Structure formats: structure tokens, C-alpha cells
mmCIF file of C-alpha atoms in Angstrom:
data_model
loop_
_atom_site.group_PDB
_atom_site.id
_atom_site.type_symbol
_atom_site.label_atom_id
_atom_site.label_comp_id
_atom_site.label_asym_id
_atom_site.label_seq_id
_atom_site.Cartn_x
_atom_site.Cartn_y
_atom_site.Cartn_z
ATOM 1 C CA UNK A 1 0.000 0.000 0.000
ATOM 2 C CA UNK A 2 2.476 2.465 -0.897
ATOM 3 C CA UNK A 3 2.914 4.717 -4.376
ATOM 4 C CA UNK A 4 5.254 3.392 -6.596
ATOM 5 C CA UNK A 5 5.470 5.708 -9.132
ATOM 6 C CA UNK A 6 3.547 9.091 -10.604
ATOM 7 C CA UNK A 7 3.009 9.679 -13.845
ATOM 8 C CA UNK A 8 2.299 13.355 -15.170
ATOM 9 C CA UNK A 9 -0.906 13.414 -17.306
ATOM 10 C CA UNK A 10 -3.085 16.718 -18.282
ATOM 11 C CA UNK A 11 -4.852 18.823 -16.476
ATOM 12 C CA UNK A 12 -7.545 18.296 -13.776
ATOM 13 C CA UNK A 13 -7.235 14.166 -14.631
ATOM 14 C CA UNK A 14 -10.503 12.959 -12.666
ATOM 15 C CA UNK A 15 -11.992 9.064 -14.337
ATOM 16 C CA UNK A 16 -9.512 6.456 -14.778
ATOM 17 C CA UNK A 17 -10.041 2.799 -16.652
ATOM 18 C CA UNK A 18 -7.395 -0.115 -17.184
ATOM 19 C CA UNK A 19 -7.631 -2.532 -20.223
ATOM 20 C CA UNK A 20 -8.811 -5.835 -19.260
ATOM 21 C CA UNK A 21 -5.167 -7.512 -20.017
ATOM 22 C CA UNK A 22 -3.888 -4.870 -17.616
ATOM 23 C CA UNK A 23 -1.174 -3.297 -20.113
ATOM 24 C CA UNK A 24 -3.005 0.096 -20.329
ATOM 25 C CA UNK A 25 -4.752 2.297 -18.319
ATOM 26 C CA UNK A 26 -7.022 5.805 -19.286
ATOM 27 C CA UNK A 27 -7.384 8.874 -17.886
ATOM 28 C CA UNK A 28 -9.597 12.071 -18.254
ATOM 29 C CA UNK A 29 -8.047 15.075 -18.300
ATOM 30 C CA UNK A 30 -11.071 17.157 -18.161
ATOM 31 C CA UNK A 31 -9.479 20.785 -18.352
ATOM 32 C CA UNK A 32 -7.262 19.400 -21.255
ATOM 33 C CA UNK A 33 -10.101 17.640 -22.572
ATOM 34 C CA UNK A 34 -7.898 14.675 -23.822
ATOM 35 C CA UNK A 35 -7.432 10.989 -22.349
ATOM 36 C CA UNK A 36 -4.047 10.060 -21.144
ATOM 37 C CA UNK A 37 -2.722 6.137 -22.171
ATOM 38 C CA UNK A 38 -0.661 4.763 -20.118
ATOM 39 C CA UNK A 39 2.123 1.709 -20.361
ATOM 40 C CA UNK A 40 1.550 0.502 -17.195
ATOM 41 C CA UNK A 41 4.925 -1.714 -17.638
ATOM 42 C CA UNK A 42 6.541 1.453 -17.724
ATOM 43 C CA UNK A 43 4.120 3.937 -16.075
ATOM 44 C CA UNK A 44 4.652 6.263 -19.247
ATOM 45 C CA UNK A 45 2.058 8.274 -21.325
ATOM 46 C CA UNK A 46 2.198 6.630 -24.715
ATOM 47 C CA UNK A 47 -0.697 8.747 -26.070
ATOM 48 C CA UNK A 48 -2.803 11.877 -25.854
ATOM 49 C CA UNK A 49 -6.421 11.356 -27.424
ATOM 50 C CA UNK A 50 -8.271 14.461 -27.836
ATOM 51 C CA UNK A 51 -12.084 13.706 -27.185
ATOM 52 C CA UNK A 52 -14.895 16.484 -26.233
ATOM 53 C CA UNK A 53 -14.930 18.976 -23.473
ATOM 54 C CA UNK A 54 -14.697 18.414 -20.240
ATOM 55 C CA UNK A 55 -14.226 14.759 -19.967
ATOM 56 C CA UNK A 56 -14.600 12.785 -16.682
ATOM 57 C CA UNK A 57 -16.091 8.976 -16.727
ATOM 58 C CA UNK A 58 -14.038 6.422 -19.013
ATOM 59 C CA UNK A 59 -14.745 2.944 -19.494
ATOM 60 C CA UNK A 60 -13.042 0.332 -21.590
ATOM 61 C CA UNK A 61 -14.981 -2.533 -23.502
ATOM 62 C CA UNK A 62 -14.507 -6.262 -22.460
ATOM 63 C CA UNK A 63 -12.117 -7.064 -26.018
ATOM 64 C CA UNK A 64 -10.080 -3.931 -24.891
ATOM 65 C CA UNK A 65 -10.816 -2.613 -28.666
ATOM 66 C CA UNK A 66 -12.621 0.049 -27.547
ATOM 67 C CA UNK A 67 -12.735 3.215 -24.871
ATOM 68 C CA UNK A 68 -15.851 5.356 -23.992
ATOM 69 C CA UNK A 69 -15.213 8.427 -22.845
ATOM 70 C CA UNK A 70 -18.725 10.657 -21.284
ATOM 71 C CA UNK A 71 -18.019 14.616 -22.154
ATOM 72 C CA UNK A 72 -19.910 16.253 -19.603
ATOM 73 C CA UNK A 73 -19.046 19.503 -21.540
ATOM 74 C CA UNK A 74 -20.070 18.762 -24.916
ATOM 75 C CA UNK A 75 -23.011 16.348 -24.061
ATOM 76 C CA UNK A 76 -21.310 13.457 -26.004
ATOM 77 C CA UNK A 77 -19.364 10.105 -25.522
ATOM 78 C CA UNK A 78 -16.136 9.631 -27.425
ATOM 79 C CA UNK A 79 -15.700 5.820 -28.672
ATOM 80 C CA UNK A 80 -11.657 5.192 -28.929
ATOM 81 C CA UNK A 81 -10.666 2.804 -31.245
ATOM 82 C CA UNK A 82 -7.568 1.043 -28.831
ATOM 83 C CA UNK A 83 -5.088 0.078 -32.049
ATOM 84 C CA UNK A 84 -4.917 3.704 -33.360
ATOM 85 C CA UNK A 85 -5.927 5.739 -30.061
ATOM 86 C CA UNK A 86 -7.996 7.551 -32.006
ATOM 87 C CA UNK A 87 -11.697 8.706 -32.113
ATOM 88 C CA UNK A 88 -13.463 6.789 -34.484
ATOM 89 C CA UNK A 89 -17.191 7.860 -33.372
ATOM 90 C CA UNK A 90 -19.079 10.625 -31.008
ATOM 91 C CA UNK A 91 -22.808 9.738 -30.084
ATOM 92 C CA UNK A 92 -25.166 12.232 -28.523
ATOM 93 C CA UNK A 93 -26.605 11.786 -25.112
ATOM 94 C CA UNK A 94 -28.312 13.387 -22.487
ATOM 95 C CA UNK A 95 -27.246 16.940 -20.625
ATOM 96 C CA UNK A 96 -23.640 16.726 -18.834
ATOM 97 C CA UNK A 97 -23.016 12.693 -19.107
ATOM 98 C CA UNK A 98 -20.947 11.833 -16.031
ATOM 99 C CA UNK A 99 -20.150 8.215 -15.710
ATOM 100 C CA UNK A 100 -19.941 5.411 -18.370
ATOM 101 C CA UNK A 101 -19.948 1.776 -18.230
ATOM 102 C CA UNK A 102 -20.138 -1.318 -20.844
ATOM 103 C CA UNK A 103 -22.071 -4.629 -20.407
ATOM 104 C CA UNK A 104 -19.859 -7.813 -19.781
ATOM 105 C CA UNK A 105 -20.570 -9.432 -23.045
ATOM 106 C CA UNK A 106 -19.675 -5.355 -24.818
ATOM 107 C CA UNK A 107 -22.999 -5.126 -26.493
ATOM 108 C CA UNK A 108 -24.449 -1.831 -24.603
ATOM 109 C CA UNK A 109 -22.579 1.430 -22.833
ATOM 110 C CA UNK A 110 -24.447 2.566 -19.972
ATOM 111 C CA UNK A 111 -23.923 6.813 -19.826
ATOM 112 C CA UNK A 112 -25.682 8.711 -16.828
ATOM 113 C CA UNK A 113 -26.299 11.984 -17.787
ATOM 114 C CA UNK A 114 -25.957 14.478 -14.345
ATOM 115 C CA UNK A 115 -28.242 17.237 -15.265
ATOM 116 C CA UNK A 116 -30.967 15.411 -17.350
ATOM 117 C CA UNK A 117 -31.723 12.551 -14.880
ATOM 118 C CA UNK A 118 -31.633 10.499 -17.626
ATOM 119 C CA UNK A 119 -29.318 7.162 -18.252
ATOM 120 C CA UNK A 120 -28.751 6.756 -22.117
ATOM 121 C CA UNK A 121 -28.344 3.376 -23.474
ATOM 122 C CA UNK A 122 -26.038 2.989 -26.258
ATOM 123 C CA UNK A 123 -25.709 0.060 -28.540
ATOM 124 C CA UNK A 124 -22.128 -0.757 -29.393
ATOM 125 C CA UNK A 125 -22.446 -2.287 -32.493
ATOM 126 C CA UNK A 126 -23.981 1.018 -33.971
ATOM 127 C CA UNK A 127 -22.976 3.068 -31.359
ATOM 128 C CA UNK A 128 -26.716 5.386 -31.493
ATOM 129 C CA UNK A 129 -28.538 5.645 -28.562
ATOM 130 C CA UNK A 130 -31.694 2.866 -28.380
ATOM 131 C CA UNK A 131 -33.130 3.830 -24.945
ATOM 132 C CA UNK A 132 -33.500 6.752 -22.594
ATOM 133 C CA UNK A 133 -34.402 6.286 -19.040
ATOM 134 C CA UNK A 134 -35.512 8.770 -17.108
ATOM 135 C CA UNK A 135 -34.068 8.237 -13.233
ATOM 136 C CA UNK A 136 -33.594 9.965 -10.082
ATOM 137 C CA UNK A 137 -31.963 13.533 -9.705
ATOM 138 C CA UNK A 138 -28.341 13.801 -11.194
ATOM 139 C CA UNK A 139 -26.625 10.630 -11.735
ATOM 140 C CA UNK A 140 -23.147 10.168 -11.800
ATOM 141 C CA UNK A 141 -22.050 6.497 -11.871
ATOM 142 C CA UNK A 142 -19.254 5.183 -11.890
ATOM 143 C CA UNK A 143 -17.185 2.019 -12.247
ATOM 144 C CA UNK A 144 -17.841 -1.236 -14.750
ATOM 145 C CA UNK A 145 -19.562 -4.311 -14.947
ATOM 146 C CA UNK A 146 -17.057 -6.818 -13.495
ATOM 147 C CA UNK A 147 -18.242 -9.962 -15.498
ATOM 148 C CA UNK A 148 -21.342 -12.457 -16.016
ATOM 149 C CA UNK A 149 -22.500 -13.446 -12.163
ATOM 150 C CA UNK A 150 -23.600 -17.077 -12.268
ATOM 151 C CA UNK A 151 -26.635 -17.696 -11.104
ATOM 152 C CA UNK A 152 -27.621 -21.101 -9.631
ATOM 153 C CA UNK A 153 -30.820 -23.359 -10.784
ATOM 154 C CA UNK A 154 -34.420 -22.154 -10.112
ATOM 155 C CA UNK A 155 -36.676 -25.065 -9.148
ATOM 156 C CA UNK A 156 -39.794 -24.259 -10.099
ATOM 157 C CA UNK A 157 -43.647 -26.594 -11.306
ATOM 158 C CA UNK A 158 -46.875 -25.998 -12.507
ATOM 159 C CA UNK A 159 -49.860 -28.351 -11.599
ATOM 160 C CA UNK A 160 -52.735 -29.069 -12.673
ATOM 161 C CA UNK A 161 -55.738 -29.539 -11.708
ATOM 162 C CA UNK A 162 -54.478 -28.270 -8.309
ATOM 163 C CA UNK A 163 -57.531 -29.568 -6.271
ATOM 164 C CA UNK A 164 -60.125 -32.303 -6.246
ATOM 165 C CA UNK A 165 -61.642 -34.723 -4.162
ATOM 166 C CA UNK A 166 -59.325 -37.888 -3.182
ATOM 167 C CA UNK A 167 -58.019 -39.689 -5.693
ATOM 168 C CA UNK A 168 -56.833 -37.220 -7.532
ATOM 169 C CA UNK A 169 -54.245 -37.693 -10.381
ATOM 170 C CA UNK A 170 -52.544 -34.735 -11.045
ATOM 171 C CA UNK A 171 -49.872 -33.467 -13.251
ATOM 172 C CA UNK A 172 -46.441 -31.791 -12.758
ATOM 173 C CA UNK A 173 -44.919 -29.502 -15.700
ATOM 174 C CA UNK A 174 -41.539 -28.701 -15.036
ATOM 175 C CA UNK A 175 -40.639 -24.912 -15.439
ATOM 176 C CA UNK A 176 -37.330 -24.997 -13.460
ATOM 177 C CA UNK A 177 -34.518 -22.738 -15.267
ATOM 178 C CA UNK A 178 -31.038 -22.357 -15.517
ATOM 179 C CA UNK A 179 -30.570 -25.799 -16.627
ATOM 180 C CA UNK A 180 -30.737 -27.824 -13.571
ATOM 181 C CA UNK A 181 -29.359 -31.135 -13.774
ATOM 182 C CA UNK A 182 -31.029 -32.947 -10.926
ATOM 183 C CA UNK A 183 -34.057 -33.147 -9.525
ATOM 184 C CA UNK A 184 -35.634 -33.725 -6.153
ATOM 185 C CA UNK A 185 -39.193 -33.744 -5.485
ATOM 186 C CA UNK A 186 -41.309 -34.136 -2.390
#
């Protein structure tokens, strides 16, 4: 727990996102309104991408291929193409968009937008917006999905009829999901 190094990006840096290999990291530099990358084998800037104004959430897709960058400033996100550290698209979102974050399997970007208490959901394929949801007053999220969370088997039946007077034959439909592979029934 102790600093091992600094490295000198622009000005006012403020979101920060690492590759999923761990080889690169991103910063916003909101008053320089450009993303820092950054070797972390050698804790050196290798690049300066200039995005919109006033950047501050950064996320980084599950490949690594691409960065999303929210632009409070300029009401955009900047998609960074990873080979070229470049900006290969801008899509419009809501007022000031604060945090970003992309779905485990990279199919949708998440961007809360602060002053229009809206969430904006981006599809990544396309990269235009296919959903706005309205939410609670200013969001700013931050952070990533970390990964698919297994769920366990759901036991659940249907019968029918469900009563009658004795005997009564009665049938079970299974509707468990999750693809159980055992069953128990009492």
C-alpha cells in the first residue's frame, strides 16, 4: 500500500479505466479535454487522445478494442478505437453525461447523464442511442460491470388440476430454469 510511481498526465485528470489484459490504463483530463494512455509496464504516457470537453467517466470494452469516454461539456461520448488511439465515433446523449460503463458481453454502454436525470443506453455495435431512461436527480455512476455473475438453478412446477376430491391424479410440468441437472421432489 504504498505509491510506486507518478506519472504526469493533463490537467484536472478525474476518471480512470485499465484494459482488461492490464497493459493500459485511461485517464480524463477534463481541463485538457484529452485521455491520457498509459504503459503501465513502464508507467509512461504513450498517447494523448483528444475527445470532447470536459471529460470525466471512461470505461473500456470487455475485447479492450474500444474506450468510452462521457463529455460532460459537450453532451457526447467519445468511442476510442484502442489500435490507433484515435476517435473513431461521437454519439449524442443526455445533458452533462458523467459516468460510463459497458455490459460484460460489450454489447451496450451505460452513460448517466448528471443534469438530465436520464441514463442513455447505447448500442455498441452502432454506437446510437436505443433507450433513454428517465431516473432519479443527477446521476453520476461510476465504475464497470465486473463480469457475467452465475446464477444457480431455479426449481420451479406448474400443476394441474391443483384440487379435487381424493383420488386425484394430477400433473407436474416442469418450469425450473437455468438448466438444472437434478431433480428432487417431495
Amino acid at each position: 500500500n504504498t505509491v510506486t510511481d507518478t506519472v504526469n498526465v493533463g490537467y484536472t485528470p478525474f476518471g480512470i479505466a485499465v484494459s482488461p489484459d492490464g497493459k493500459k490504463a485511461y485517464v480524463t483530463n477534463a481541463d485538457s479535454s484529452t485521455v491520457s494512455v498509459i504503459d503501465t509496464a513502464t508507467n509512461t504516457v504513450t498517447a494523448t487522445v483528444p475527445v470532447g470537453q470536459w471529460p470525466l467517466g471512461v470505461a473500456v470494452s470487455p475485447d479492450g478494442k474500444k474506450v468510452y469516454v462521457a463529455n460532460e461539456g459537450s453532451n457526447i461520448i467519445s468511442v476510442i478505437d484502442t489500435a490507433t488511439n484515435t476517435v473513431i465515433a461521437t454519439v449524442e446523449v443526455g445533458d452533462q453525461p458523467f459516468g460510463v460503463s459497458v455490459t460484460p458481453d460489450g454489447t451496450k454502454i451505460y452513460v448517466a447523464n448528471h443534469h438530465s436525470t436520464t441514463v442513455s443506453v447505447i448500442a455498441a455495435a452502432t454506437n446510437t442511442v436505443t433507450a433513454t431512461v428517465n431516473v432519479g436527480n443527477s446521476p453520476a455512476a461510476f465504475g464497470q460491470f465486473i463480469g457475467l455473475i452465475p446464477l444457480s438453478p431455479f426449481a420451479n412446477f406448474s400443476a394441474a388440476p391443483t384440487e379435487g376430491k381424493a383420488p386425484l391424479t394430477v400433473k407436474f410440468t416442469d418450469k425450473s430454469i437455468r438448466s438444472p441437472t437434478k431433480w428432487k421432489w417431495d
